[in-house]
């Protein structure tokens, strides 16, 4: 006689009954799981189906874990790239206070489309300060 994990079977039956269109395997699990008296052959089939569902659940969990790892890596890379941009931007801004050539380059970046129109408001005060400090 096949060994059936009845708690897991009950959870599968409940889950699959909630599906709008369960597939053939899921319908068979529902049908066999709801039988009050199952034959040895029914239990063997059900045991195989349950093992397959457990493996499918493990696969889904492994894929989700892999996805979380990949997303964490991508997020870390994006954060590093953002940090680099902030550091370089701060260095340019600091250097522009003392170096007219760098100030000129920053004015060029601002005026020639390297700073988007929607972002110009955010840096306008800095731009004006650079303008004022080097137009003496």
mmCIF file with all atom_site columns, C-alpha atoms in Angstrom:
data_model
loop_
_atom_site.group_PDB
_atom_site.id
_atom_site.type_symbol
_atom_site.label_atom_id
_atom_site.label_alt_id
_atom_site.label_comp_id
_atom_site.label_asym_id
_atom_site.label_entity_id
_atom_site.label_seq_id
_atom_site.pdbx_PDB_ins_code
_atom_site.Cartn_x
_atom_site.Cartn_y
_atom_site.Cartn_z
_atom_site.occupancy
_atom_site.B_iso_or_equiv
_atom_site.pdbx_formal_charge
_atom_site.auth_seq_id
_atom_site.auth_comp_id
_atom_site.auth_asym_id
_atom_site.auth_atom_id
_atom_site.pdbx_PDB_model_num
ATOM 1   C CA . UNK A 1 1   ? 0.000   0.000  0.000   1.00 0.00 ? 1   UNK A CA 1
ATOM 2   C CA . UNK A 1 2   ? 1.256   3.459  -0.906  1.00 0.00 ? 2   UNK A CA 1
ATOM 3   C CA . UNK A 1 3   ? 2.023   5.920  1.877   1.00 0.00 ? 3   UNK A CA 1
ATOM 4   C CA . UNK A 1 4   ? -0.135  9.049  1.436   1.00 0.00 ? 4   UNK A CA 1
ATOM 5   C CA . UNK A 1 5   ? 0.597   12.384 3.104   1.00 0.00 ? 5   UNK A CA 1
ATOM 6   C CA . UNK A 1 6   ? -3.033  13.200 3.871   1.00 0.00 ? 6   UNK A CA 1
ATOM 7   C CA . UNK A 1 7   ? -2.375  16.751 5.097   1.00 0.00 ? 7   UNK A CA 1
ATOM 8   C CA . UNK A 1 8   ? -0.559  17.619 1.879   1.00 0.00 ? 8   UNK A CA 1
ATOM 9   C CA . UNK A 1 9   ? -3.233  15.827 -0.169  1.00 0.00 ? 9   UNK A CA 1
ATOM 10  C CA . UNK A 1 10  ? -5.967  17.851 1.540   1.00 0.00 ? 10  UNK A CA 1
ATOM 11  C CA . UNK A 1 11  ? -4.102  21.092 0.889   1.00 0.00 ? 11  UNK A CA 1
ATOM 12  C CA . UNK A 1 12  ? -3.700  20.134 -2.800  1.00 0.00 ? 12  UNK A CA 1
ATOM 13  C CA . UNK A 1 13  ? -7.378  19.265 -3.143  1.00 0.00 ? 13  UNK A CA 1
ATOM 14  C CA . UNK A 1 14  ? -8.375  22.567 -1.532  1.00 0.00 ? 14  UNK A CA 1
ATOM 15  C CA . UNK A 1 15  ? -5.941  24.546 -3.693  1.00 0.00 ? 15  UNK A CA 1
ATOM 16  C CA . UNK A 1 16  ? -6.888  22.840 -6.956  1.00 0.00 ? 16  UNK A CA 1
ATOM 17  C CA . UNK A 1 17  ? -10.627 23.157 -6.280  1.00 0.00 ? 17  UNK A CA 1
ATOM 18  C CA . UNK A 1 18  ? -10.122 26.936 -6.095  1.00 0.00 ? 18  UNK A CA 1
ATOM 19  C CA . UNK A 1 19  ? -8.653  27.010 -9.618  1.00 0.00 ? 19  UNK A CA 1
ATOM 20  C CA . UNK A 1 20  ? -10.998 28.123 -12.381 1.00 0.00 ? 20  UNK A CA 1
ATOM 21  C CA . UNK A 1 21  ? -9.567  25.576 -14.824 1.00 0.00 ? 21  UNK A CA 1
ATOM 22  C CA . UNK A 1 22  ? -7.557  22.851 -13.127 1.00 0.00 ? 22  UNK A CA 1
ATOM 23  C CA . UNK A 1 23  ? -5.542  20.708 -15.543 1.00 0.00 ? 23  UNK A CA 1
ATOM 24  C CA . UNK A 1 24  ? -6.123  16.975 -15.981 1.00 0.00 ? 24  UNK A CA 1
ATOM 25  C CA . UNK A 1 25  ? -3.603  16.003 -13.318 1.00 0.00 ? 25  UNK A CA 1
ATOM 26  C CA . UNK A 1 26  ? -5.112  18.421 -10.827 1.00 0.00 ? 26  UNK A CA 1
ATOM 27  C CA . UNK A 1 27  ? -8.611  17.137 -11.559 1.00 0.00 ? 27  UNK A CA 1
ATOM 28  C CA . UNK A 1 28  ? -7.399  13.554 -11.007 1.00 0.00 ? 28  UNK A CA 1
ATOM 29  C CA . UNK A 1 29  ? -5.850  14.539 -7.662  1.00 0.00 ? 29  UNK A CA 1
ATOM 30  C CA . UNK A 1 30  ? -9.144  16.157 -6.652  1.00 0.00 ? 30  UNK A CA 1
ATOM 31  C CA . UNK A 1 31  ? -11.147 13.105 -7.711  1.00 0.00 ? 31  UNK A CA 1
ATOM 32  C CA . UNK A 1 32  ? -8.845  10.588 -6.013  1.00 0.00 ? 32  UNK A CA 1
ATOM 33  C CA . UNK A 1 33  ? -8.374  12.792 -2.955  1.00 0.00 ? 33  UNK A CA 1
ATOM 34  C CA . UNK A 1 34  ? -12.105 13.049 -2.378  1.00 0.00 ? 34  UNK A CA 1
ATOM 35  C CA . UNK A 1 35  ? -12.720 9.308  -2.577  1.00 0.00 ? 35  UNK A CA 1
ATOM 36  C CA . UNK A 1 36  ? -13.782 7.911  0.782   1.00 0.00 ? 36  UNK A CA 1
ATOM 37  C CA . UNK A 1 37  ? -12.423 4.473  -0.025  1.00 0.00 ? 37  UNK A CA 1
ATOM 38  C CA . UNK A 1 38  ? -9.523  4.164  -2.427  1.00 0.00 ? 38  UNK A CA 1
ATOM 39  C CA . UNK A 1 39  ? -8.152  0.972  -3.900  1.00 0.00 ? 39  UNK A CA 1
ATOM 40  C CA . UNK A 1 40  ? -4.453  0.114  -3.711  1.00 0.00 ? 40  UNK A CA 1
ATOM 41  C CA . UNK A 1 41  ? -4.178  1.131  -7.359  1.00 0.00 ? 41  UNK A CA 1
ATOM 42  C CA . UNK A 1 42  ? -5.810  4.505  -6.583  1.00 0.00 ? 42  UNK A CA 1
ATOM 43  C CA . UNK A 1 43  ? -3.377  5.016  -3.706  1.00 0.00 ? 43  UNK A CA 1
ATOM 44  C CA . UNK A 1 44  ? -0.397  4.190  -5.931  1.00 0.00 ? 44  UNK A CA 1
ATOM 45  C CA . UNK A 1 45  ? -1.560  6.697  -8.526  1.00 0.00 ? 45  UNK A CA 1
ATOM 46  C CA . UNK A 1 46  ? -2.214  9.288  -5.859  1.00 0.00 ? 46  UNK A CA 1
ATOM 47  C CA . UNK A 1 47  ? 1.199   8.697  -4.281  1.00 0.00 ? 47  UNK A CA 1
ATOM 48  C CA . UNK A 1 48  ? 2.931   9.290  -7.620  1.00 0.00 ? 48  UNK A CA 1
ATOM 49  C CA . UNK A 1 49  ? 0.859   12.411 -8.297  1.00 0.00 ? 49  UNK A CA 1
ATOM 50  C CA . UNK A 1 50  ? 1.581   13.793 -4.825  1.00 0.00 ? 50  UNK A CA 1
ATOM 51  C CA . UNK A 1 51  ? 5.326   13.209 -5.246  1.00 0.00 ? 51  UNK A CA 1
ATOM 52  C CA . UNK A 1 52  ? 5.183   15.033 -8.571  1.00 0.00 ? 52  UNK A CA 1
ATOM 53  C CA . UNK A 1 53  ? 3.319   17.969 -7.005  1.00 0.00 ? 53  UNK A CA 1
ATOM 54  C CA . UNK A 1 54  ? 5.843   18.155 -4.164  1.00 0.00 ? 54  UNK A CA 1
ATOM 55  C CA . UNK A 1 55  ? 8.661   18.284 -6.713  1.00 0.00 ? 55  UNK A CA 1
ATOM 56  C CA . UNK A 1 56  ? 6.776   20.978 -8.663  1.00 0.00 ? 56  UNK A CA 1
ATOM 57  C CA . UNK A 1 57  ? 6.370   22.988 -5.446  1.00 0.00 ? 57  UNK A CA 1
ATOM 58  C CA . UNK A 1 58  ? 10.093  22.597 -4.697  1.00 0.00 ? 58  UNK A CA 1
ATOM 59  C CA . UNK A 1 59  ? 10.923  23.754 -8.217  1.00 0.00 ? 59  UNK A CA 1
ATOM 60  C CA . UNK A 1 60  ? 8.670   26.797 -7.858  1.00 0.00 ? 60  UNK A CA 1
ATOM 61  C CA . UNK A 1 61  ? 10.333  27.683 -4.542  1.00 0.00 ? 61  UNK A CA 1
ATOM 62  C CA . UNK A 1 62  ? 13.799  27.238 -6.049  1.00 0.00 ? 62  UNK A CA 1
ATOM 63  C CA . UNK A 1 63  ? 12.897  29.448 -9.000  1.00 0.00 ? 63  UNK A CA 1
ATOM 64  C CA . UNK A 1 64  ? 11.530  32.105 -6.644  1.00 0.00 ? 64  UNK A CA 1
ATOM 65  C CA . UNK A 1 65  ? 14.733  31.974 -4.580  1.00 0.00 ? 65  UNK A CA 1
ATOM 66  C CA . UNK A 1 66  ? 16.815  32.260 -7.749  1.00 0.00 ? 66  UNK A CA 1
ATOM 67  C CA . UNK A 1 67  ? 14.750  35.230 -8.858  1.00 0.00 ? 67  UNK A CA 1
ATOM 68  C CA . UNK A 1 68  ? 15.257  36.929 -5.478  1.00 0.00 ? 68  UNK A CA 1
ATOM 69  C CA . UNK A 1 69  ? 19.026  36.391 -5.741  1.00 0.00 ? 69  UNK A CA 1
ATOM 70  C CA . UNK A 1 70  ? 19.141  37.758 -9.290  1.00 0.00 ? 70  UNK A CA 1
ATOM 71  C CA . UNK A 1 71  ? 17.032  40.772 -8.349  1.00 0.00 ? 71  UNK A CA 1
ATOM 72  C CA . UNK A 1 72  ? 19.271  41.457 -5.349  1.00 0.00 ? 72  UNK A CA 1
ATOM 73  C CA . UNK A 1 73  ? 22.327  41.374 -7.626  1.00 0.00 ? 73  UNK A CA 1
ATOM 74  C CA . UNK A 1 74  ? 20.702  43.738 -10.116 1.00 0.00 ? 74  UNK A CA 1
ATOM 75  C CA . UNK A 1 75  ? 19.605  46.080 -7.320  1.00 0.00 ? 75  UNK A CA 1
ATOM 76  C CA . UNK A 1 76  ? 23.120  46.126 -5.862  1.00 0.00 ? 76  UNK A CA 1
ATOM 77  C CA . UNK A 1 77  ? 24.588  46.923 -9.291  1.00 0.00 ? 77  UNK A CA 1
ATOM 78  C CA . UNK A 1 78  ? 22.069  49.759 -9.815  1.00 0.00 ? 78  UNK A CA 1
ATOM 79  C CA . UNK A 1 79  ? 22.823  51.181 -6.357  1.00 0.00 ? 79  UNK A CA 1
ATOM 80  C CA . UNK A 1 80  ? 26.553  51.074 -7.045  1.00 0.00 ? 80  UNK A CA 1
ATOM 81  C CA . UNK A 1 81  ? 26.060  52.834 -10.385 1.00 0.00 ? 81  UNK A CA 1
ATOM 82  C CA . UNK A 1 82  ? 23.924  55.512 -8.715  1.00 0.00 ? 82  UNK A CA 1
ATOM 83  C CA . UNK A 1 83  ? 26.535  55.956 -5.987  1.00 0.00 ? 83  UNK A CA 1
ATOM 84  C CA . UNK A 1 84  ? 29.273  56.401 -8.597  1.00 0.00 ? 84  UNK A CA 1
ATOM 85  C CA . UNK A 1 85  ? 27.211  59.056 -10.374 1.00 0.00 ? 85  UNK A CA 1
ATOM 86  C CA . UNK A 1 86  ? 26.590  60.924 -7.129  1.00 0.00 ? 86  UNK A CA 1
ATOM 87  C CA . UNK A 1 87  ? 30.289  60.819 -6.218  1.00 0.00 ? 87  UNK A CA 1
ATOM 88  C CA . UNK A 1 88  ? 31.414  62.055 -9.653  1.00 0.00 ? 88  UNK A CA 1
ATOM 89  C CA . UNK A 1 89  ? 28.720  64.708 -9.697  1.00 0.00 ? 89  UNK A CA 1
ATOM 90  C CA . UNK A 1 90  ? 29.737  65.955 -6.268  1.00 0.00 ? 90  UNK A CA 1
ATOM 91  C CA . UNK A 1 91  ? 33.381  66.005 -7.328  1.00 0.00 ? 91  UNK A CA 1
ATOM 92  C CA . UNK A 1 92  ? 32.536  68.051 -10.437 1.00 0.00 ? 92  UNK A CA 1
ATOM 93  C CA . UNK A 1 93  ? 30.398  70.442 -8.444  1.00 0.00 ? 93  UNK A CA 1
ATOM 94  C CA . UNK A 1 94  ? 33.152  70.956 -5.880  1.00 0.00 ? 94  UNK A CA 1
ATOM 95  C CA . UNK A 1 95  ? 35.821  71.388 -8.546  1.00 0.00 ? 95  UNK A CA 1
ATOM 96  C CA . UNK A 1 96  ? 33.662  73.900 -10.457 1.00 0.00 ? 96  UNK A CA 1
ATOM 97  C CA . UNK A 1 97  ? 33.818  76.274 -7.493  1.00 0.00 ? 97  UNK A CA 1
ATOM 98  C CA . UNK A 1 98  ? 37.570  76.699 -7.915  1.00 0.00 ? 98  UNK A CA 1
ATOM 99  C CA . UNK A 1 99  ? 38.250  75.880 -11.552 1.00 0.00 ? 99  UNK A CA 1
ATOM 100 C CA . UNK A 1 100 ? 36.819  78.085 -14.319 1.00 0.00 ? 100 UNK A CA 1
ATOM 101 C CA . UNK A 1 101 ? 37.404  75.418 -16.952 1.00 0.00 ? 101 UNK A CA 1
ATOM 102 C CA . UNK A 1 102 ? 35.348  72.841 -15.046 1.00 0.00 ? 102 UNK A CA 1
ATOM 103 C CA . UNK A 1 103 ? 32.706  75.476 -14.371 1.00 0.00 ? 103 UNK A CA 1
ATOM 104 C CA . UNK A 1 104 ? 32.552  76.153 -18.109 1.00 0.00 ? 104 UNK A CA 1
ATOM 105 C CA . UNK A 1 105 ? 32.171  72.428 -18.782 1.00 0.00 ? 105 UNK A CA 1
ATOM 106 C CA . UNK A 1 106 ? 29.297  72.211 -16.271 1.00 0.00 ? 106 UNK A CA 1
ATOM 107 C CA . UNK A 1 107 ? 27.565  75.172 -17.926 1.00 0.00 ? 107 UNK A CA 1
ATOM 108 C CA . UNK A 1 108 ? 27.960  73.365 -21.246 1.00 0.00 ? 108 UNK A CA 1
ATOM 109 C CA . UNK A 1 109 ? 26.500  70.166 -19.785 1.00 0.00 ? 109 UNK A CA 1
ATOM 110 C CA . UNK A 1 110 ? 23.541  72.162 -18.448 1.00 0.00 ? 110 UNK A CA 1
ATOM 111 C CA . UNK A 1 111 ? 22.909  74.128 -21.651 1.00 0.00 ? 111 UNK A CA 1
ATOM 112 C CA . UNK A 1 112 ? 23.544  71.480 -24.307 1.00 0.00 ? 112 UNK A CA 1
ATOM 113 C CA . UNK A 1 113 ? 21.071  68.809 -23.286 1.00 0.00 ? 113 UNK A CA 1
ATOM 114 C CA . UNK A 1 114 ? 23.130  66.655 -20.941 1.00 0.00 ? 114 UNK A CA 1
ATOM 115 C CA . UNK A 1 115 ? 20.794  67.689 -18.146 1.00 0.00 ? 115 UNK A CA 1
ATOM 116 C CA . UNK A 1 116 ? 17.192  66.916 -19.046 1.00 0.00 ? 116 UNK A CA 1
ATOM 117 C CA . UNK A 1 117 ? 14.646  69.706 -18.960 1.00 0.00 ? 117 UNK A CA 1
ATOM 118 C CA . UNK A 1 118 ? 12.746  67.995 -16.154 1.00 0.00 ? 118 UNK A CA 1
ATOM 119 C CA . UNK A 1 119 ? 15.933  67.843 -14.038 1.00 0.00 ? 119 UNK A CA 1
ATOM 120 C CA . UNK A 1 120 ? 17.049  71.432 -14.640 1.00 0.00 ? 120 UNK A CA 1
ATOM 121 C CA . UNK A 1 121 ? 14.857  72.734 -11.819 1.00 0.00 ? 121 UNK A CA 1
ATOM 122 C CA . UNK A 1 122 ? 16.668  70.451 -9.361  1.00 0.00 ? 122 UNK A CA 1
ATOM 123 C CA . UNK A 1 123 ? 20.121  71.809 -10.288 1.00 0.00 ? 123 UNK A CA 1
ATOM 124 C CA . UNK A 1 124 ? 19.220  75.368 -11.267 1.00 0.00 ? 124 UNK A CA 1
ATOM 125 C CA . UNK A 1 125 ? 20.524  76.877 -7.996  1.00 0.00 ? 125 UNK A CA 1
ATOM 126 C CA . UNK A 1 126 ? 23.867  75.105 -8.470  1.00 0.00 ? 126 UNK A CA 1
ATOM 127 C CA . UNK A 1 127 ? 24.035  76.255 -12.084 1.00 0.00 ? 127 UNK A CA 1
ATOM 128 C CA . UNK A 1 128 ? 23.364  79.852 -11.068 1.00 0.00 ? 128 UNK A CA 1
ATOM 129 C CA . UNK A 1 129 ? 26.000  79.653 -8.319  1.00 0.00 ? 129 UNK A CA 1
ATOM 130 C CA . UNK A 1 130 ? 28.555  78.375 -10.838 1.00 0.00 ? 130 UNK A CA 1
ATOM 131 C CA . UNK A 1 131 ? 27.550  81.179 -13.220 1.00 0.00 ? 131 UNK A CA 1
ATOM 132 C CA . UNK A 1 132 ? 27.918  83.803 -10.497 1.00 0.00 ? 132 UNK A CA 1
ATOM 133 C CA . UNK A 1 133 ? 31.244  82.561 -9.190  1.00 0.00 ? 133 UNK A CA 1
ATOM 134 C CA . UNK A 1 134 ? 32.953  82.657 -12.596 1.00 0.00 ? 134 UNK A CA 1
ATOM 135 C CA . UNK A 1 135 ? 31.476  85.719 -14.301 1.00 0.00 ? 135 UNK A CA 1
ATOM 136 C CA . UNK A 1 136 ? 33.539  88.269 -12.452 1.00 0.00 ? 136 UNK A CA 1
#
